[in-house]
Amino acid sequence: MPNEIPRLKLDDLQSDFPGVFDSAKYVDVGIGWLPLIREFIATALPLDPSLSVMEMKQKWGCLRIWSDTPVIGARLAKVKAEIKSSYVCEVCGEPAFVRRPPPGRYAWWQCLCDEHASPDQRSWGTRLQGPMYGYAQVEGSWYRYDEDADVMVPSEPPARWR
Ligand SMILES: [Zn+2]
C-alpha cells in the first residue's frame, strides 16, 4: 500500500487565501503541493480579483485545479501549477516524479520523492515523460511550460496535434 499523504485542509486554505476557496466543494491534495497552489494564487489573483477555486484533487499523480477564471494569465498560472506538480513530492515538496505502477498492476499513481515513495514504488523505475508533457491548450491556443524560465510560453501544438 502506498503511504497515506497528509492532506491540505479546506479551512486552512479558506483562511490563508480569503475569498478564493469560499465556494470550494472538494479539496483533496497533499501538503507538499501547497507552494504550487500559493504560487498559482499569487499570480492569478491580481489578474482576476474574483478568482474562485471550486475543486482541487490529484489525478494520475498530478495536481488538478478547477477554477473557471476567464482571464488567460490566471488560467496559465493554473496549468503551470498542474504541470509543475509532476516534479514535486505531494508529501514534502521536494523534487520528485510520478510513480507509475507497471502494466497490469493495480495501484495509485503518486508523485513522490525517493524518501516518501515506498520500496515498492521505488522499484517501479524512473520518470516517464509523455509527448503531451508541458503542453496546455488555453482558449484555443497552445502553450508550453519553459522549465528554465519557469513560465508558460506560446507554442506550436504538440506533435500529435499538428
Ligand atoms: Zn517527499
PDB file of N, CA and C in Angstrom, residues 12-92:
ATOM      1  N   ASP A  12      -8.068  25.698   6.359  1.00  0.00           N
ATOM      2  CA  ASP A  12      -6.796  26.427   6.325  1.00  0.00           C
ATOM      3  C   ASP A  12      -6.669  27.231   5.030  1.00  0.00           C
ATOM      4  N   LEU A  13      -7.049  26.616   3.907  1.00  0.00           N
ATOM      5  CA  LEU A  13      -6.966  27.322   2.626  1.00  0.00           C
ATOM      6  C   LEU A  13      -7.888  28.532   2.624  1.00  0.00           C
ATOM      7  N   GLN A  14      -9.069  28.378   3.217  1.00  0.00           N
ATOM      8  CA  GLN A  14     -10.024  29.491   3.245  1.00  0.00           C
ATOM      9  C   GLN A  14      -9.504  30.649   4.087  1.00  0.00           C
ATOM     10  N   SER A  15      -8.744  30.344   5.143  1.00  0.00           N
ATOM     11  CA  SER A  15      -8.216  31.460   5.937  1.00  0.00           C
ATOM     12  C   SER A  15      -6.914  32.008   5.357  1.00  0.00           C
ATOM     13  N   ASP A  16      -6.128  31.155   4.676  1.00  0.00           N
ATOM     14  CA  ASP A  16      -4.884  31.633   4.059  1.00  0.00           C
ATOM     15  C   ASP A  16      -5.143  32.484   2.809  1.00  0.00           C
ATOM     16  N   PHE A  17      -6.195  32.141   2.086  1.00  0.00           N
ATOM     17  CA  PHE A  17      -6.474  32.820   0.814  1.00  0.00           C
ATOM     18  C   PHE A  17      -7.921  33.316   0.832  1.00  0.00           C
ATOM     19  N   PRO A  18      -8.175  34.434   1.517  1.00  0.00           N
ATOM     20  CA  PRO A  18      -9.556  34.891   1.729  1.00  0.00           C
ATOM     21  C   PRO A  18     -10.320  35.040   0.406  1.00  0.00           C
ATOM     22  N   GLY A  19     -11.501  34.447   0.357  1.00  0.00           N
ATOM     23  CA  GLY A  19     -12.369  34.578  -0.809  1.00  0.00           C
ATOM     24  C   GLY A  19     -12.174  33.492  -1.854  1.00  0.00           C
ATOM     25  N   VAL A  20     -10.926  33.052  -2.037  1.00  0.00           N
ATOM     26  CA  VAL A  20     -10.620  32.181  -3.181  1.00  0.00           C
ATOM     27  C   VAL A  20     -11.310  30.826  -3.061  1.00  0.00           C
ATOM     28  N   PHE A  21     -11.393  30.305  -1.837  1.00  0.00           N
ATOM     29  CA  PHE A  21     -11.939  28.955  -1.652  1.00  0.00           C
ATOM     30  C   PHE A  21     -13.341  28.962  -1.029  1.00  0.00           C
ATOM     31  N   ASP A  22     -14.008  30.142  -1.053  1.00  0.00           N
ATOM     32  CA  ASP A  22     -15.300  30.231  -0.376  1.00  0.00           C
ATOM     33  C   ASP A  22     -16.345  29.300  -0.976  1.00  0.00           C
ATOM     34  N   SER A  23     -16.266  29.058  -2.290  1.00  0.00           N
ATOM     35  CA  SER A  23     -17.267  28.160  -2.897  1.00  0.00           C
ATOM     36  C   SER A  23     -16.664  26.811  -3.269  1.00  0.00           C
ATOM     37  N   ALA A  24     -15.513  26.496  -2.693  1.00  0.00           N
ATOM     38  CA  ALA A  24     -14.875  25.202  -2.984  1.00  0.00           C
ATOM     39  C   ALA A  24     -15.709  24.066  -2.396  1.00  0.00           C
ATOM     40  N   LYS A  25     -15.903  23.037  -3.208  1.00  0.00           N
ATOM     41  CA  LYS A  25     -16.698  21.893  -2.758  1.00  0.00           C
ATOM     42  C   LYS A  25     -15.806  20.750  -2.289  1.00  0.00           C
ATOM     43  N   TYR A  26     -14.641  20.653  -2.900  1.00  0.00           N
ATOM     44  CA  TYR A  26     -13.856  19.437  -2.706  1.00  0.00           C
ATOM     45  C   TYR A  26     -12.380  19.759  -2.864  1.00  0.00           C
ATOM     46  N   VAL A  27     -11.605  19.495  -1.831  1.00  0.00           N
ATOM     47  CA  VAL A  27     -10.158  19.681  -1.889  1.00  0.00           C
ATOM     48  C   VAL A  27      -9.517  18.432  -1.309  1.00  0.00           C
ATOM     49  N   ASP A  28      -8.719  17.770  -2.122  1.00  0.00           N
ATOM     50  CA  ASP A  28      -8.115  16.513  -1.671  1.00  0.00           C
ATOM     51  C   ASP A  28      -6.719  16.385  -2.274  1.00  0.00           C
ATOM     52  N   VAL A  29      -5.775  17.187  -1.754  1.00  0.00           N
ATOM     53  CA  VAL A  29      -4.389  17.126  -2.228  1.00  0.00           C
ATOM     54  C   VAL A  29      -3.442  17.179  -1.033  1.00  0.00           C
ATOM     55  N   GLY A  30      -2.221  16.696  -1.268  1.00  0.00           N
ATOM     56  CA  GLY A  30      -1.231  16.610  -0.207  1.00  0.00           C
ATOM     57  C   GLY A  30      -0.601  17.958   0.119  1.00  0.00           C
ATOM     58  N   ILE A  31      -0.044  18.038   1.321  1.00  0.00           N
ATOM     59  CA  ILE A  31       0.523  19.301   1.804  1.00  0.00           C
ATOM     60  C   ILE A  31       1.775  19.715   1.022  1.00  0.00           C
ATOM     61  N   GLY A  32       2.421  18.778   0.341  1.00  0.00           N
ATOM     62  CA  GLY A  32       3.625  19.114  -0.424  1.00  0.00           C
ATOM     63  C   GLY A  32       3.359  20.032  -1.604  1.00  0.00           C
ATOM     64  N   TRP A  33       2.124  20.110  -2.013  1.00  0.00           N
ATOM     65  CA  TRP A  33       1.779  20.946  -3.168  1.00  0.00           C
ATOM     66  C   TRP A  33       1.336  22.345  -2.785  1.00  0.00           C
ATOM     67  N   LEU A  34       1.313  22.662  -1.477  1.00  0.00           N
ATOM     68  CA  LEU A  34       0.889  24.000  -1.055  1.00  0.00           C
ATOM     69  C   LEU A  34       1.695  25.117  -1.741  1.00  0.00           C
ATOM     70  N   PRO A  35       3.042  24.991  -1.872  1.00  0.00           N
ATOM     71  CA  PRO A  35       3.773  26.074  -2.551  1.00  0.00           C
ATOM     72  C   PRO A  35       3.309  26.298  -3.998  1.00  0.00           C
ATOM     73  N   LEU A  36       2.925  25.223  -4.688  1.00  0.00           N
ATOM     74  CA  LEU A  36       2.423  25.370  -6.062  1.00  0.00           C
ATOM     75  C   LEU A  36       1.093  26.110  -6.071  1.00  0.00           C
ATOM     76  N   ILE A  37       0.242  25.793  -5.100  1.00  0.00           N
ATOM     77  CA  ILE A  37      -1.070  26.441  -5.009  1.00  0.00           C
ATOM     78  C   ILE A  37      -0.899  27.913  -4.636  1.00  0.00           C
ATOM     79  N   ARG A  38       0.054  28.167  -3.720  1.00  0.00           N
ATOM     80  CA  ARG A  38       0.328  29.549  -3.306  1.00  0.00           C
ATOM     81  C   ARG A  38       0.843  30.370  -4.499  1.00  0.00           C
ATOM     82  N   GLU A  39       1.722  29.762  -5.287  1.00  0.00           N
ATOM     83  CA  GLU A  39       2.283  30.450  -6.461  1.00  0.00           C
ATOM     84  C   GLU A  39       1.184  30.734  -7.490  1.00  0.00           C
ATOM     85  N   PHE A  40       0.319  29.755  -7.694  1.00  0.00           N
ATOM     86  CA  PHE A  40      -0.803  29.938  -8.629  1.00  0.00           C
ATOM     87  C   PHE A  40      -1.660  31.122  -8.196  1.00  0.00           C
ATOM     88  N   ILE A  41      -2.033  31.167  -6.932  1.00  0.00           N
ATOM     89  CA  ILE A  41      -2.934  32.220  -6.456  1.00  0.00           C
ATOM     90  C   ILE A  41      -2.228  33.576  -6.453  1.00  0.00           C
ATOM     91  N   ALA A  42      -0.939  33.581  -6.092  1.00  0.00           N
ATOM     92  CA  ALA A  42      -0.194  34.850  -6.068  1.00  0.00           C
ATOM     93  C   ALA A  42      -0.108  35.462  -7.463  1.00  0.00           C
ATOM     94  N   THR A  43      -0.078  34.606  -8.490  1.00  0.00           N
ATOM     95  CA  THR A  43      -0.037  35.113  -9.863  1.00  0.00           C
ATOM     96  C   THR A  43      -1.437  35.438 -10.377  1.00  0.00           C
ATOM     97  N   ALA A  44      -2.381  34.544 -10.088  1.00  0.00           N
ATOM     98  CA  ALA A  44      -3.699  34.642 -10.721  1.00  0.00           C
ATOM     99  C   ALA A  44      -4.607  35.679 -10.065  1.00  0.00           C
ATOM    100  N   LEU A  45      -4.518  35.809  -8.744  1.00  0.00           N
ATOM    101  CA  LEU A  45      -5.468  36.685  -8.044  1.00  0.00           C
ATOM    102  C   LEU A  45      -5.345  38.162  -8.456  1.00  0.00           C
ATOM    103  N   PRO A  46      -4.120  38.689  -8.624  1.00  0.00           N
ATOM    104  CA  PRO A  46      -4.032  40.076  -9.089  1.00  0.00           C
ATOM    105  C   PRO A  46      -4.606  40.267 -10.500  1.00  0.00           C
ATOM    106  N   LEU A  47      -4.560  39.202 -11.305  1.00  0.00           N
ATOM    107  CA  LEU A  47      -5.096  39.291 -12.662  1.00  0.00           C
ATOM    108  C   LEU A  47      -6.610  39.138 -12.683  1.00  0.00           C
ATOM    109  N   ASP A  48      -7.137  38.385 -11.722  1.00  0.00           N
ATOM    110  CA  ASP A  48      -8.571  38.145 -11.623  1.00  0.00           C
ATOM    111  C   ASP A  48      -8.976  38.221 -10.151  1.00  0.00           C
ATOM    112  N   PRO A  49      -9.328  39.424  -9.672  1.00  0.00           N
ATOM    113  CA  PRO A  49      -9.634  39.590  -8.244  1.00  0.00           C
ATOM    114  C   PRO A  49     -10.827  38.757  -7.777  1.00  0.00           C
ATOM    115  N   SER A  50     -11.657  38.258  -8.717  1.00  0.00           N
ATOM    116  CA  SER A  50     -12.768  37.398  -8.300  1.00  0.00           C
ATOM    117  C   SER A  50     -12.441  35.910  -8.475  1.00  0.00           C
ATOM    118  N   LEU A  51     -11.145  35.611  -8.518  1.00  0.00           N
ATOM    119  CA  LEU A  51     -10.695  34.225  -8.683  1.00  0.00           C
ATOM    120  C   LEU A  51     -11.353  33.304  -7.655  1.00  0.00           C
ATOM    121  N   SER A  52     -11.863  32.186  -8.163  1.00  0.00           N
ATOM    122  CA  SER A  52     -12.535  31.223  -7.286  1.00  0.00           C
ATOM    123  C   SER A  52     -12.106  29.813  -7.675  1.00  0.00           C
ATOM    124  N   VAL A  53     -11.690  29.042  -6.679  1.00  0.00           N
ATOM    125  CA  VAL A  53     -11.324  27.645  -6.915  1.00  0.00           C
ATOM    126  C   VAL A  53     -12.464  26.768  -6.405  1.00  0.00           C
ATOM    127  N   MET A  54     -12.994  25.930  -7.301  1.00  0.00           N
ATOM    128  CA  MET A  54     -14.115  25.054  -6.926  1.00  0.00           C
ATOM    129  C   MET A  54     -13.651  23.716  -6.374  1.00  0.00           C
ATOM    130  N   GLU A  55     -12.529  23.234  -6.933  1.00  0.00           N
ATOM    131  CA  GLU A  55     -12.139  21.867  -6.603  1.00  0.00           C
ATOM    132  C   GLU A  55     -10.647  21.712  -6.866  1.00  0.00           C
ATOM    133  N   MET A  56      -9.987  20.912  -6.046  1.00  0.00           N
ATOM    134  CA  MET A  56      -8.592  20.531  -6.292  1.00  0.00           C
ATOM    135  C   MET A  56      -8.448  19.068  -5.910  1.00  0.00           C
ATOM    136  N   LYS A  57      -7.832  18.298  -6.805  1.00  0.00           N
ATOM    137  CA  LYS A  57      -7.550  16.921  -6.431  1.00  0.00           C
ATOM    138  C   LYS A  57      -6.349  16.394  -7.204  1.00  0.00           C
ATOM    139  N   GLN A  58      -5.986  15.176  -6.899  1.00  0.00           N
ATOM    140  CA  GLN A  58      -4.885  14.522  -7.581  1.00  0.00           C
ATOM    141  C   GLN A  58      -5.451  13.605  -8.635  1.00  0.00           C
ATOM    142  N   LYS A  59      -4.916  13.687  -9.860  1.00  0.00           N
ATOM    143  CA  LYS A  59      -5.348  12.804 -10.935  1.00  0.00           C
ATOM    144  C   LYS A  59      -4.123  12.310 -11.680  1.00  0.00           C
ATOM    145  N   TRP A  60      -4.007  11.007 -11.826  1.00  0.00           N
ATOM    146  CA  TRP A  60      -2.843  10.396 -12.474  1.00  0.00           C
ATOM    147  C   TRP A  60      -1.544  10.945 -11.898  1.00  0.00           C
ATOM    148  N   GLY A  61      -1.528  11.147 -10.590  1.00  0.00           N
ATOM    149  CA  GLY A  61      -0.309  11.567  -9.920  1.00  0.00           C
ATOM    150  C   GLY A  61      -0.063  13.055  -9.916  1.00  0.00           C
ATOM    151  N   CYS A  62      -0.920  13.819 -10.615  1.00  0.00           N
ATOM    152  CA  CYS A  62      -0.676  15.262 -10.737  1.00  0.00           C
ATOM    153  C   CYS A  62      -1.820  16.074 -10.123  1.00  0.00           C
ATOM    154  N   LEU A  63      -1.481  17.305  -9.777  1.00  0.00           N
ATOM    155  CA  LEU A  63      -2.454  18.254  -9.255  1.00  0.00           C
ATOM    156  C   LEU A  63      -3.436  18.669 -10.355  1.00  0.00           C
ATOM    157  N   ARG A  64      -4.719  18.706 -10.006  1.00  0.00           N
ATOM    158  CA  ARG A  64      -5.730  19.270 -10.894  1.00  0.00           C
ATOM    159  C   ARG A  64      -6.513  20.324 -10.124  1.00  0.00           C
ATOM    160  N   ILE A  65      -6.662  21.489 -10.754  1.00  0.00           N
ATOM    161  CA  ILE A  65      -7.375  22.608 -10.137  1.00  0.00           C
ATOM    162  C   ILE A  65      -8.555  22.979 -11.027  1.00  0.00           C
ATOM    163  N   TRP A  66      -9.749  23.063 -10.426  1.00  0.00           N
ATOM    164  CA  TRP A  66     -10.907  23.542 -11.174  1.00  0.00           C
ATOM    165  C   TRP A  66     -11.179  24.984 -10.754  1.00  0.00           C
ATOM    166  N   SER A  67     -10.986  25.890 -11.721  1.00  0.00           N
ATOM    167  CA  SER A  67     -11.204  27.306 -11.477  1.00  0.00           C
ATOM    168  C   SER A  67     -11.615  27.899 -12.806  1.00  0.00           C
ATOM    169  N   ASP A  68     -12.809  28.521 -12.873  1.00  0.00           N
ATOM    170  CA  ASP A  68     -13.305  28.899 -14.196  1.00  0.00           C
ATOM    171  C   ASP A  68     -13.002  30.356 -14.530  1.00  0.00           C
ATOM    172  N   THR A  69     -11.834  30.835 -14.119  1.00  0.00           N
ATOM    173  CA  THR A  69     -11.478  32.211 -14.437  1.00  0.00           C
ATOM    174  C   THR A  69     -11.423  32.435 -15.959  1.00  0.00           C
ATOM    175  N   PRO A  70     -11.969  33.579 -16.420  1.00  0.00           N
ATOM    176  CA  PRO A  70     -11.887  33.879 -17.851  1.00  0.00           C
ATOM    177  C   PRO A  70     -10.559  34.541 -18.239  1.00  0.00           C
ATOM    178  N   VAL A  71      -9.721  34.865 -17.261  1.00  0.00           N
ATOM    179  CA  VAL A  71      -8.502  35.624 -17.547  1.00  0.00           C
ATOM    180  C   VAL A  71      -7.378  34.670 -17.960  1.00  0.00           C
ATOM    181  N   ILE A  72      -6.846  34.907 -19.153  1.00  0.00           N
ATOM    182  CA  ILE A  72      -5.858  33.970 -19.719  1.00  0.00           C
ATOM    183  C   ILE A  72      -4.651  33.811 -18.795  1.00  0.00           C
ATOM    184  N   GLY A  73      -4.126  34.928 -18.293  1.00  0.00           N
ATOM    185  CA  GLY A  73      -2.948  34.836 -17.437  1.00  0.00           C
ATOM    186  C   GLY A  73      -3.200  33.998 -16.186  1.00  0.00           C
ATOM    187  N   ALA A  74      -4.410  34.102 -15.661  1.00  0.00           N
ATOM    188  CA  ALA A  74      -4.763  33.323 -14.470  1.00  0.00           C
ATOM    189  C   ALA A  74      -4.890  31.849 -14.830  1.00  0.00           C
ATOM    190  N   ARG A  75      -5.434  31.569 -16.018  1.00  0.00           N
ATOM    191  CA  ARG A  75      -5.557  30.173 -16.441  1.00  0.00           C
ATOM    192  C   ARG A  75      -4.189  29.569 -16.718  1.00  0.00           C
ATOM    193  N   LEU A  76      -3.275  30.388 -17.264  1.00  0.00           N
ATOM    194  CA  LEU A  76      -1.910  29.883 -17.490  1.00  0.00           C
ATOM    195  C   LEU A  76      -1.218  29.590 -16.157  1.00  0.00           C
ATOM    196  N   ALA A  77      -1.473  30.414 -15.161  1.00  0.00           N
ATOM    197  CA  ALA A  77      -0.886  30.150 -13.836  1.00  0.00           C
ATOM    198  C   ALA A  77      -1.412  28.833 -13.281  1.00  0.00           C
ATOM    199  N   LYS A  78      -2.678  28.549 -13.546  1.00  0.00           N
ATOM    200  CA  LYS A  78      -3.279  27.296 -13.096  1.00  0.00           C
ATOM    201  C   LYS A  78      -2.619  26.098 -13.785  1.00  0.00           C
ATOM    202  N   VAL A  79      -2.509  26.140 -15.104  1.00  0.00           N
ATOM    203  CA  VAL A  79      -1.927  24.976 -15.795  1.00  0.00           C
ATOM    204  C   VAL A  79      -0.443  24.837 -15.462  1.00  0.00           C
ATOM    205  N   LYS A  80       0.218  25.949 -15.212  1.00  0.00           N
ATOM    206  CA  LYS A  80       1.632  25.862 -14.812  1.00  0.00           C
ATOM    207  C   LYS A  80       1.760  25.100 -13.493  1.00  0.00           C
ATOM    208  N   ALA A  81       0.921  25.411 -12.531  1.00  0.00           N
ATOM    209  CA  ALA A  81       0.964  24.686 -11.244  1.00  0.00           C
ATOM    210  C   ALA A  81       0.693  23.203 -11.461  1.00  0.00           C
ATOM    211  N   GLU A  82      -0.257  22.895 -12.336  1.00  0.00           N
ATOM    212  CA  GLU A  82      -0.589  21.490 -12.604  1.00  0.00           C
ATOM    213  C   GLU A  82       0.587  20.761 -13.245  1.00  0.00           C
ATOM    214  N   ILE A  83       1.220  21.416 -14.210  1.00  0.00           N
ATOM    215  CA  ILE A  83       2.361  20.785 -14.893  1.00  0.00           C
ATOM    216  C   ILE A  83       3.513  20.594 -13.911  1.00  0.00           C
ATOM    217  N   LYS A  84       3.806  21.626 -13.119  1.00  0.00           N
ATOM    218  CA  LYS A  84       4.939  21.531 -12.190  1.00  0.00           C
ATOM    219  C   LYS A  84       4.735  20.462 -11.119  1.00  0.00           C
ATOM    220  N   SER A  85       3.466  20.152 -10.832  1.00  0.00           N
ATOM    221  CA  SER A  85       3.194  19.164  -9.776  1.00  0.00           C
ATOM    222  C   SER A  85       3.776  17.795 -10.118  1.00  0.00           C
ATOM    223  N   SER A  86       4.029  17.530 -11.393  1.00  0.00           N
ATOM    224  CA  SER A  86       4.570  16.215 -11.754  1.00  0.00           C
ATOM    225  C   SER A  86       6.058  16.097 -11.396  1.00  0.00           C
ATOM    226  N   TYR A  87       6.636  17.187 -10.855  1.00  0.00           N
ATOM    227  CA  TYR A  87       8.027  17.189 -10.399  1.00  0.00           C
ATOM    228  C   TYR A  87       8.155  17.342  -8.886  1.00  0.00           C
ATOM    229  N   VAL A  88       7.024  17.495  -8.194  1.00  0.00           N
ATOM    230  CA  VAL A  88       7.050  17.934  -6.791  1.00  0.00           C
ATOM    231  C   VAL A  88       6.384  16.879  -5.912  1.00  0.00           C
ATOM    232  N   CYS A  89       7.102  16.430  -4.900  1.00  0.00           N
ATOM    233  CA  CYS A  89       6.574  15.417  -3.975  1.00  0.00           C
ATOM    234  C   CYS A  89       5.306  15.932  -3.296  1.00  0.00           C
ATOM    235  N   GLU A  90       4.233  15.156  -3.370  1.00  0.00           N
ATOM    236  CA  GLU A  90       2.958  15.579  -2.784  1.00  0.00           C
ATOM    237  C   GLU A  90       3.007  15.570  -1.256  1.00  0.00           C
ATOM    238  N   VAL A  91       4.023  14.904  -0.695  1.00  0.00           N
ATOM    239  CA  VAL A  91       4.158  14.875   0.766  1.00  0.00           C
ATOM    240  C   VAL A  91       4.996  16.051   1.271  1.00  0.00           C
ATOM    241  N   CYS A  92       6.166  16.280   0.630  1.00  0.00           N
ATOM    242  CA  CYS A  92       7.129  17.208   1.232  1.00  0.00           C
ATOM    243  C   CYS A  92       7.553  18.365   0.323  1.00  0.00           C
TER     244      CYS A  92
END
